[in-house]
């Protein structure tokens, strides 16, 4: 139940930002992304459980936000290319924070922690893109 709630919340928040969504590893799903921008969500991983009949359970969530890279000739205009990449990364960071805030707003969530993000520019897709890998832990209340 908790895993479904987390997955649905992340996907709904991403879709509201205009992302197509897919569940699975970004390196394996790159060719099957419906369209860009896209969010590729790995399945949540159980990290910790405290309590027997009720308590707190921790999941690690990992996703990649993928945006198409601007078609700027780097050799011709390196400064414009850097500026475009910086602007796109700022957009990705803002979207990542929006997704984290959606998860944190759930009544069942006690804490969102260990947030890290790693940007990269490369080719997850055959078209070229900018990707932000987002990893965070979510602590949820549970009751049997």
PDB file of N, CA, C and O in Angstrom, residues 1 3 11 14-15 26 43 45 50 54 64 97 116 139 141-142:
ATOM      1  N   UNK A   1       0.816  -1.189   0.000  1.00  0.00           N
ATOM      2  CA  UNK A   1       0.000   0.000   0.000  1.00  0.00           C
ATOM      3  C   UNK A   1       0.865   1.260   0.000  1.00  0.00           C
ATOM      4  O   UNK A   1       0.619   2.176  -0.760  1.00  0.00           O
ATOM      5  N   UNK A   3       3.977   1.626  -0.976  1.00  0.00           N
ATOM      6  CA  UNK A   3       4.724   1.733  -2.227  1.00  0.00           C
ATOM      7  C   UNK A   3       3.832   2.287  -3.331  1.00  0.00           C
ATOM      8  O   UNK A   3       4.244   3.174  -4.096  1.00  0.00           O
ATOM      9  N   UNK A  11       4.355  10.106  -9.619  1.00  0.00           N
ATOM     10  CA  UNK A  11       3.947  10.128 -11.023  1.00  0.00           C
ATOM     11  C   UNK A  11       2.901  11.210 -11.292  1.00  0.00           C
ATOM     12  O   UNK A  11       2.959  11.904 -12.315  1.00  0.00           O
ATOM     13  N   UNK A  14       4.703  14.575 -11.306  1.00  0.00           N
ATOM     14  CA  UNK A  14       5.489  14.725 -12.532  1.00  0.00           C
ATOM     15  C   UNK A  14       4.591  14.997 -13.736  1.00  0.00           C
ATOM     16  O   UNK A  14       4.902  15.856 -14.572  1.00  0.00           O
ATOM     17  N   UNK A  15       3.479  14.290 -13.823  1.00  0.00           N
ATOM     18  CA  UNK A  15       2.546  14.502 -14.939  1.00  0.00           C
ATOM     19  C   UNK A  15       1.956  15.908 -14.900  1.00  0.00           C
ATOM     20  O   UNK A  15       1.756  16.530 -15.947  1.00  0.00           O
ATOM     21  N   UNK A  26      16.262   3.825 -15.617  1.00  0.00           N
ATOM     22  CA  UNK A  26      16.407   4.749 -16.744  1.00  0.00           C
ATOM     23  C   UNK A  26      17.296   4.172 -17.845  1.00  0.00           C
ATOM     24  O   UNK A  26      17.055   4.389 -19.022  1.00  0.00           O
ATOM     25  N   UNK A  43      11.675   1.370  -8.842  1.00  0.00           N
ATOM     26  CA  UNK A  43      10.810   0.868  -7.787  1.00  0.00           C
ATOM     27  C   UNK A  43      11.392   1.232  -6.418  1.00  0.00           C
ATOM     28  O   UNK A  43      12.602   1.150  -6.217  1.00  0.00           O
ATOM     29  N   UNK A  45      12.753   1.090  -2.696  1.00  0.00           N
ATOM     30  CA  UNK A  45      13.510   0.053  -2.001  1.00  0.00           C
ATOM     31  C   UNK A  45      13.292   0.217  -0.501  1.00  0.00           C
ATOM     32  O   UNK A  45      13.453   1.317   0.039  1.00  0.00           O
ATOM     33  N   UNK A  50      10.793   0.288  11.746  1.00  0.00           N
ATOM     34  CA  UNK A  50      10.854   0.409  13.198  1.00  0.00           C
ATOM     35  C   UNK A  50       9.461   0.177  13.741  1.00  0.00           C
ATOM     36  O   UNK A  50       8.516   0.859  13.344  1.00  0.00           O
ATOM     37  N   UNK A  54       2.881  -1.146  14.698  1.00  0.00           N
ATOM     38  CA  UNK A  54       2.820   0.206  14.142  1.00  0.00           C
ATOM     39  C   UNK A  54       4.199   0.824  14.318  1.00  0.00           C
ATOM     40  O   UNK A  54       4.990   0.375  15.135  1.00  0.00           O
ATOM     41  N   UNK A  64      14.759   9.697 -12.342  1.00  0.00           N
ATOM     42  CA  UNK A  64      15.499  10.563 -13.250  1.00  0.00           C
ATOM     43  C   UNK A  64      14.511  11.439 -13.990  1.00  0.00           C
ATOM     44  O   UNK A  64      13.548  10.940 -14.582  1.00  0.00           O
ATOM     45  N   UNK A  97      12.151  19.576  -6.652  1.00  0.00           N
ATOM     46  CA  UNK A  97      11.636  20.075  -5.367  1.00  0.00           C
ATOM     47  C   UNK A  97      10.116  20.000  -5.305  1.00  0.00           C
ATOM     48  O   UNK A  97       9.551  19.658  -4.261  1.00  0.00           O
ATOM     49  N   UNK A 116      19.501  13.796  -2.530  1.00  0.00           N
ATOM     50  CA  UNK A 116      20.659  14.109  -3.360  1.00  0.00           C
ATOM     51  C   UNK A 116      20.224  14.146  -4.818  1.00  0.00           C
ATOM     52  O   UNK A 116      19.270  13.494  -5.216  1.00  0.00           O
ATOM     53  N   UNK A 139      10.187   8.455   5.088  1.00  0.00           N
ATOM     54  CA  UNK A 139       9.749   7.730   6.276  1.00  0.00           C
ATOM     55  C   UNK A 139       8.242   7.866   6.393  1.00  0.00           C
ATOM     56  O   UNK A 139       7.718   8.977   6.429  1.00  0.00           O
ATOM     57  N   UNK A 141       4.516   6.514   8.329  1.00  0.00           N
ATOM     58  CA  UNK A 141       3.864   5.860   9.453  1.00  0.00           C
ATOM     59  C   UNK A 141       3.119   4.629   8.929  1.00  0.00           C
ATOM     60  O   UNK A 141       2.554   4.666   7.847  1.00  0.00           O
ATOM     61  N   UNK A 142       3.155   3.558   9.698  1.00  0.00           N
ATOM     62  CA  UNK A 142       2.354   2.390   9.324  1.00  0.00           C
ATOM     63  C   UNK A 142       1.643   1.827  10.539  1.00  0.00           C
ATOM     64  O   UNK A 142       2.054   2.041  11.659  1.00  0.00           O
TER      65      UNK A 142
END
